[in-house]
Amino acid sequence: MKNVFATRWGIIGVGAIIGVLAASLQYFGNPANMGVCVACFVRDITGAVGLHRAGVVQYMRPEIIGFVLGALAAALIFKEFKPRGGSAPIARFVLGVFAMIGALVFLGCPWRAMLRLAGGDGNAILGIAGLVGGVWIGTLFLKGGYSLGRAKAFPTAAGWIMPLIVSGFLLLMLLNPPTSGEGQSGVLFYSASGPGAMFAPLVVSLAIGLFIGFLAQRSRFCTMGAIRDLVLFRHIHLLSGAIALIVFAFIANLVLGQFNPGFENQPVAHTSHTWNALGMVLAGLAFALAGGCPGRQLFLSGEGDGDAAIFVLGMIVGAAFSHNFGLASSPAGVGPHGISAVIIGLAVCIGIGFFMKEKKLIHS
Amino acid sequence: MSRTLDARGLSCPQPVLLTMDEIKSSGESKLIIIVDNEASRENVSRALKNQGWVVTGIEENGPDYKIMATRG
């Protein structure tokens, strides 16, 4: 059966749709240049369940729940639901932790870096340059034989754990809905102000999340893979999807009056060029070593990939560290320990790149 | 006798990396690549076509796909 989404026009179409939907989510209430940000939204979920207590970034983002469940639906319909795992889970967990720490120094994952660019935020150029640099370092390790080893098939139930976890999150949210201006509702934490208090209506967020999850599972959309495949193989397949996302988000921003060019006073952004870039070097390297951008890890976890699910759990822990220990940046600038965290993260990721190798991959 | 690469269980981009390495380093004109998921099947097939190879057939065997290709 031909998968139309995996063709050139398929991936371009998916990128374009994601770009328009992300800009629309901003119109419907999500924070500026943050229609979809996997890192930010996972961080908000981390806050919603109280694993960090940064009051301005606590919200159970339905987009993330939709990403996993939409990918699950696509995988079930097209018989691609394959529970699997066991490819160095602890290394993947650590990569998830540092990917999140790096992304929160920049203030966005690759998805938001592209949306920030499409919204006119010049600081995103530094972030994207850093991302390219980090992914490039990752490709050097890949060429040198880096591997986290083979995954193996798991019992069916194992593949359902991540979808069930996010379903539980959705249930929690329905049982403890946000109340206007309150920082808490039942067991869940919310933001009374700040980005965490800005969100599209639940139904809109969830529906768009499900739709993007479905499309991304079919098309294998990956913002890190876009850069990696260009550097490693000179393949522009995934890149064409990422560029479509930027172009169409840009057009939608123009139409919706959301395009504000400049470097200063950009929404949820800071102007430290060095750390915008180096934060994303760290994130890009971690994504490259883990084989996918944070969005792709969510989609993979929806189709039963336990290793991707472990990476996502690593991102949650990374978000908690980031806000509990002053590693995350804010519009005021880099956090008090953000710089040391990036340096430690780069050392750890480079170590993983050097030492994780599997011999004898080829059998003849 | 064609050479067989076993890319099962490997995550992105290793199946493509293995295939490309093999194409560049060996003089074989026939290649069989075994993968165990749809995304790898698409990626490896696309990479082979980009390199001017022809995918002559894909056999499904349980969870695995056997991609057969010849140098174009």
XYZ file of C-alpha atoms in Angstrom:
436
model
C 0.000 0.000 0.000
C 1.402 3.350 -1.053
C 1.764 5.859 1.761
C 1.005 9.227 0.132
C 2.237 11.097 3.189
C 5.726 9.641 2.718
C 6.068 11.178 -0.758
C 7.730 14.531 -1.402
C 4.399 16.320 -1.738
C 3.067 14.405 1.220
C 5.734 15.679 3.606
C 5.482 19.211 2.191
C 1.716 19.125 2.706
C 2.106 17.907 6.277
C 4.676 20.641 7.054
C 2.363 23.275 5.556
C -0.631 22.036 7.554
C 1.374 21.988 10.805
C 2.603 25.536 10.098
C -0.906 26.883 9.561
C -2.363 24.996 12.528
C 0.435 26.158 14.847
C -0.109 29.797 13.885
C -3.868 29.266 14.340
C -3.335 27.855 17.838
C -1.630 31.140 18.711
C -4.665 32.956 17.341
C -6.902 30.747 19.501
C -4.982 31.536 22.675
C -1.611 29.746 22.845
C 1.402 31.961 23.682
C 2.989 34.000 20.878
C 5.324 32.066 18.559
C 4.396 28.987 20.618
C 1.482 27.491 18.728
C 3.209 24.173 19.172
C 6.418 23.751 21.164
C 7.098 20.214 22.252
C 9.754 21.189 24.803
C 7.734 24.076 26.267
C 4.541 22.054 26.396
C 6.154 19.023 28.020
C 7.671 21.482 30.503
C 4.198 22.953 31.147
C 2.834 19.448 31.768
C 5.723 18.825 34.174
C 4.573 21.916 36.055
C 0.898 20.928 35.887
C 1.672 17.761 37.856
C 3.868 19.707 40.266
C 7.264 18.242 39.397
C 8.474 21.822 39.154
C 6.734 24.811 40.662
C 7.551 27.643 38.260
C 4.191 29.368 38.593
C 4.062 30.860 35.090
C 4.560 27.610 33.155
C 2.052 25.115 34.536
C -0.594 23.731 32.181
C -1.650 20.271 31.050
C -1.118 20.926 27.331
C -3.659 18.881 25.353
C -1.564 19.193 22.176
C 1.046 16.810 23.628
C -1.648 14.316 24.629
C -3.079 14.601 21.107
C 0.329 14.005 19.516
C 0.696 10.635 21.234
C -2.914 9.523 20.760
C -3.092 10.754 17.146
C 0.050 8.794 16.310
C -1.404 5.779 18.132
C -4.572 5.979 16.014
C -2.582 6.223 12.771
C -0.332 3.336 13.811
C -3.304 1.119 14.701
C -5.219 1.926 11.501
C -2.225 1.317 9.248
C -0.945 -1.694 11.208
C 2.259 0.015 12.322
C 1.669 -0.325 16.046
C 4.766 -2.300 17.015
C 5.661 -2.357 20.700
C 9.435 -2.426 20.928
C 12.333 -1.170 23.004
C 15.508 -2.119 24.781
C 17.930 0.034 22.783
C 20.005 1.527 25.627
C 17.037 3.040 27.492
C 19.149 4.698 30.188
C 21.235 6.521 27.558
C 18.030 7.679 25.893
C 16.692 8.891 29.223
C 19.817 10.998 29.810
C 19.637 12.355 26.244
C 16.030 13.374 26.923
C 17.067 15.163 30.113
C 19.786 17.194 28.398
C 17.764 17.813 25.227
C 15.186 19.512 27.435
C 17.777 21.450 29.423
C 19.356 22.751 26.194
C 15.989 23.621 24.657
C 14.960 25.568 27.760
C 18.170 27.618 27.661
C 17.115 28.710 24.151
C 13.424 28.716 25.154
C 12.074 26.346 22.562
C 12.529 23.045 20.776
C 13.195 22.920 17.004
C 9.450 23.253 16.371
C 9.297 26.518 18.274
C 12.599 27.708 16.795
C 10.950 27.490 13.389
C 7.735 29.104 14.635
C 9.727 31.896 16.277
C 11.485 32.521 12.965
C 8.115 32.504 11.180
C 6.868 35.071 13.697
C 9.807 37.412 13.048
C 11.927 36.614 16.133
C 15.512 37.140 14.954
C 16.908 35.305 17.982
C 15.565 32.121 16.412
C 18.297 32.408 13.768
C 20.892 31.804 16.497
C 18.869 28.900 17.850
C 18.526 27.288 14.448
C 22.234 27.824 13.735
C 22.995 26.099 17.038
C 20.584 23.296 16.192
C 22.345 22.719 12.867
C 25.696 22.701 14.687
C 24.491 20.192 17.282
C 22.986 17.880 14.685
C 26.190 18.143 12.640
C 28.233 16.977 15.640
C 25.751 14.116 15.992
C 26.316 13.069 12.364
C 30.070 12.842 13.016
C 29.352 10.278 15.739
C 26.901 8.428 13.483
C 29.569 8.201 10.779
C 32.016 6.958 13.403
C 29.819 3.982 14.239
C 27.720 5.433 17.059
C 24.759 3.235 17.906
C 22.510 2.695 20.886
C 22.029 -0.888 19.766
C 19.060 -2.775 18.449
C 15.554 -2.618 19.802
C 13.556 -5.799 20.089
C 9.872 -6.600 19.968
C 7.985 -6.176 23.243
C 4.681 -7.687 24.384
C 1.736 -5.708 22.991
C 0.770 -4.281 26.367
C 4.140 -2.521 26.690
C 3.296 -0.345 23.706
C 0.099 0.830 25.365
C 1.782 2.264 28.446
C 2.668 5.684 27.021
C -0.749 6.189 25.358
C -2.354 5.202 28.680
C -0.158 7.632 30.623
C -1.237 10.565 28.429
C -4.856 9.367 28.545
C -4.537 9.521 32.318
C -3.252 13.097 31.969
C -6.310 13.973 29.880
C -8.613 12.398 32.443
C -6.894 14.367 35.219
C -7.469 17.543 33.253
C -11.144 16.791 32.662
C -11.591 16.062 36.380
C -9.609 19.167 37.404
C -10.392 21.814 34.765
C -8.710 25.217 34.862
C -10.553 27.849 36.854
C -9.970 31.390 35.676
C -7.021 33.090 37.362
C -6.428 30.300 39.893
C -3.043 28.623 40.282
C -4.518 25.278 41.220
C -7.554 23.151 40.454
C -7.853 19.980 42.489
C -4.619 18.026 42.090
C -3.389 19.936 39.038
C -1.376 23.145 38.983
C -2.241 25.941 36.586
C -0.733 29.350 35.867
C -2.563 32.470 36.996
C -0.358 34.517 34.637
C 2.445 34.073 32.104
C 2.709 31.674 29.149
C 1.099 28.865 31.171
C -2.067 30.976 31.464
C -2.283 31.352 27.690
C -3.979 28.458 25.970
C -6.428 27.684 23.203
C -9.725 26.017 24.218
C -9.180 22.392 25.251
C -11.228 20.970 22.365
C -9.291 23.006 19.782
C -5.886 22.083 21.270
C -6.755 18.415 21.551
C -8.286 18.160 18.068
C -5.312 19.872 16.419
C -2.899 17.771 18.482
C -4.635 14.559 17.399
C -4.641 15.646 13.759
C -0.940 16.603 13.783
C -0.091 13.365 15.608
C -1.898 11.365 12.942
C -0.269 13.202 10.019
C 3.193 13.168 11.559
C 3.056 9.422 12.220
C 2.148 8.782 8.575
C 4.717 11.194 7.135
C 7.565 10.559 9.667
C 7.827 14.348 10.032
C 10.987 15.168 12.016
C 12.607 18.563 12.466
C 15.964 17.118 13.558
C 15.947 14.504 10.794
C 15.433 17.357 8.324
C 18.882 18.720 9.160
C 20.536 15.350 9.787
C 19.535 13.832 6.459
C 20.756 16.918 4.631
C 24.148 16.841 6.365
C 24.583 13.074 6.318
C 23.090 12.042 2.982
C 22.297 15.274 1.111
C 18.657 14.151 1.261
C 16.113 16.971 1.362
C 12.971 14.891 1.895
C 12.354 15.754 5.568
C 13.855 19.213 5.102
C 11.191 20.074 2.539
C 8.565 19.410 5.227
C 10.341 21.611 7.778
C 10.726 24.451 5.262
C 7.034 24.160 4.353
C 6.237 24.531 8.059
C 8.248 27.772 8.311
C 6.854 29.240 5.077
C 3.232 28.444 5.836
C 3.456 29.524 9.477
C 4.974 32.794 8.193
C 2.120 33.323 5.722
C -0.486 32.467 8.376
C 1.206 34.890 10.815
C 1.028 37.668 8.196
C -2.662 36.964 7.620
C -3.423 36.830 11.359
C -1.331 39.923 12.162
C 1.119 37.875 14.240
C 4.345 38.791 12.421
C 6.608 41.134 14.420
C 10.183 41.268 13.120
C 13.098 42.105 15.428
C 15.404 40.837 18.166
C 14.309 42.880 21.182
C 11.168 42.239 23.241
C 10.217 39.079 21.411
C 7.653 36.930 23.223
C 9.091 34.306 25.602
C 12.616 34.891 24.281
C 15.926 36.420 25.363
C 18.696 38.057 23.332
C 21.817 36.263 24.565
C 23.081 35.133 21.165
C 25.779 32.829 22.517
C 23.457 30.885 24.794
C 20.579 30.827 22.340
C 22.984 29.073 19.991
C 24.786 26.843 22.508
C 21.547 25.761 24.194
C 20.385 24.469 20.836
C 23.771 22.886 20.058
C 23.151 20.751 23.141
C 19.525 20.030 22.228
C 20.390 19.288 18.592
C 23.175 16.885 19.574
C 20.909 15.077 22.037
C 18.100 14.776 19.463
C 20.532 13.533 16.809
C 21.989 10.889 19.144
C 18.465 9.802 20.134
C 17.334 9.611 16.498
C 14.520 12.136 16.510
C 13.284 15.576 17.458
C 11.014 15.824 20.520
C 7.905 15.716 18.351
C 9.090 12.578 16.602
C 9.829 10.956 19.979
C 6.199 11.587 21.000
C 4.874 10.153 17.722
C 7.122 7.098 18.035
C 5.990 6.570 21.621
C 2.424 6.535 20.277
C 3.257 3.714 17.867
C 4.664 1.596 20.675
C 8.327 2.611 20.747
C 9.332 2.243 24.400
C 12.752 3.801 23.802
C 11.123 6.993 22.517
C 8.805 6.913 25.539
C 11.838 6.766 27.837
C 13.275 9.803 26.033
C 9.995 11.654 26.683
C 10.158 10.750 30.383
C 13.739 12.061 30.336
C 12.426 15.339 28.923
C 9.950 15.588 31.809
C 12.737 15.085 34.340
C 14.937 17.551 32.438
C 12.155 20.144 32.623
C 11.850 19.604 36.362
C 15.620 20.022 36.833
C 15.594 23.097 34.602
C 13.066 24.969 36.678
C 13.948 23.609 40.112
C 17.658 24.411 39.744
C 17.597 27.674 37.792
C 18.816 26.214 34.491
C 15.992 27.515 32.290
C 16.205 30.931 30.687
C 13.513 33.581 30.941
C 12.853 36.758 28.954
C 15.311 38.397 31.409
C 18.117 36.165 30.145
C 19.919 32.928 30.898
C 19.151 31.281 34.259
C 21.766 31.399 37.053
C 22.985 27.851 36.361
C 22.002 27.549 32.697
C 25.541 27.963 31.416
C 27.062 25.259 33.643
C 24.207 22.927 32.720
C 24.853 23.399 28.995
C 28.569 22.693 29.465
C 27.893 19.563 31.535
C 25.253 18.467 29.037
C 27.619 18.853 26.084
C 30.276 16.827 27.922
C 27.788 14.050 28.714
C 26.336 13.920 25.191
C 29.772 13.930 23.567
C 30.721 11.107 25.942
C 27.651 9.125 24.886
C 28.532 9.808 21.249
C 32.089 8.540 21.719
C 31.474 5.497 23.839
C 28.190 4.065 22.604
C 29.078 1.819 19.706
C 27.833 -1.492 18.469
C 30.116 -3.666 16.426
C 29.241 -6.100 13.700
C 26.061 -4.560 12.419
C 26.590 -6.120 9.019
C 25.994 -9.805 8.362
C 26.573 -11.289 4.976
C 25.370 -14.098 -4.485
C 23.984 -10.848 -3.145
C 24.989 -9.340 0.127
C 22.460 -9.114 2.974
C 22.308 -6.311 5.516
C 20.344 -6.868 8.685
C 18.986 -3.499 9.817
C 16.281 -4.881 12.094
C 15.839 -3.101 15.405
C 18.029 -0.207 14.373
C 16.653 3.265 14.793
C 16.780 6.133 12.345
C 19.095 6.824 10.464
C 21.151 3.667 10.918
C 19.364 1.463 8.340
C 19.997 4.134 5.694
C 23.560 4.673 6.932
C 24.307 0.932 6.643
C 22.827 0.829 3.156
C 24.753 3.871 1.947
C 28.030 2.596 3.417
C 27.539 -0.711 1.659
C 26.696 0.928 -1.660
C 29.780 3.106 -1.506
C 32.291 0.612 -0.163
C 31.478 -2.618 -1.944
C 31.395 -3.553 -5.572
C 28.271 -5.661 -5.179
C 25.582 -5.056 -7.711
C 22.872 -6.800 -5.722
C 21.830 -6.042 -2.195
C 19.240 -7.312 0.261
C 18.329 -5.180 3.260
C 16.137 -6.544 6.021
C 14.228 -3.982 8.098
C 11.430 -4.395 10.617
C 9.338 -1.281 10.262
C 7.519 0.673 7.617
C 9.470 3.908 8.133
C 12.802 2.144 7.558
C 11.373 0.393 4.501
C 10.416 3.783 3.035
C 13.677 5.447 4.020
C 15.937 2.685 2.696
C 13.955 2.415 -0.551
C 14.118 6.183 -1.027
C 17.875 6.229 -0.333
C 18.486 3.401 -2.832
C 16.538 5.241 -5.527
C 18.450 8.453 -4.782
C 21.672 6.527 -5.417
C 20.431 5.255 -8.753
C 19.619 1.745 -7.528
C 16.465 -0.104 -8.477
C 14.295 -1.737 -5.835
C 13.354 -4.986 -7.552
C 11.057 -6.307 -4.885
C 9.971 -6.184 -1.272
C 9.047 -9.389 0.536
C 7.033 -9.260 3.725
C 7.966 -11.920 6.212
C 6.065 -11.563 9.482
C 7.202 -8.274 11.009
C 10.144 -7.968 8.597
C 10.561 -6.515 5.141
C 13.196 -7.874 2.784
C 14.156 -5.137 0.337
C 15.882 -6.419 -2.802
C 17.792 -3.984 -4.947
C 20.174 -3.959 -7.883
C 22.598 -1.331 -9.060
C 20.873 0.705 -11.785
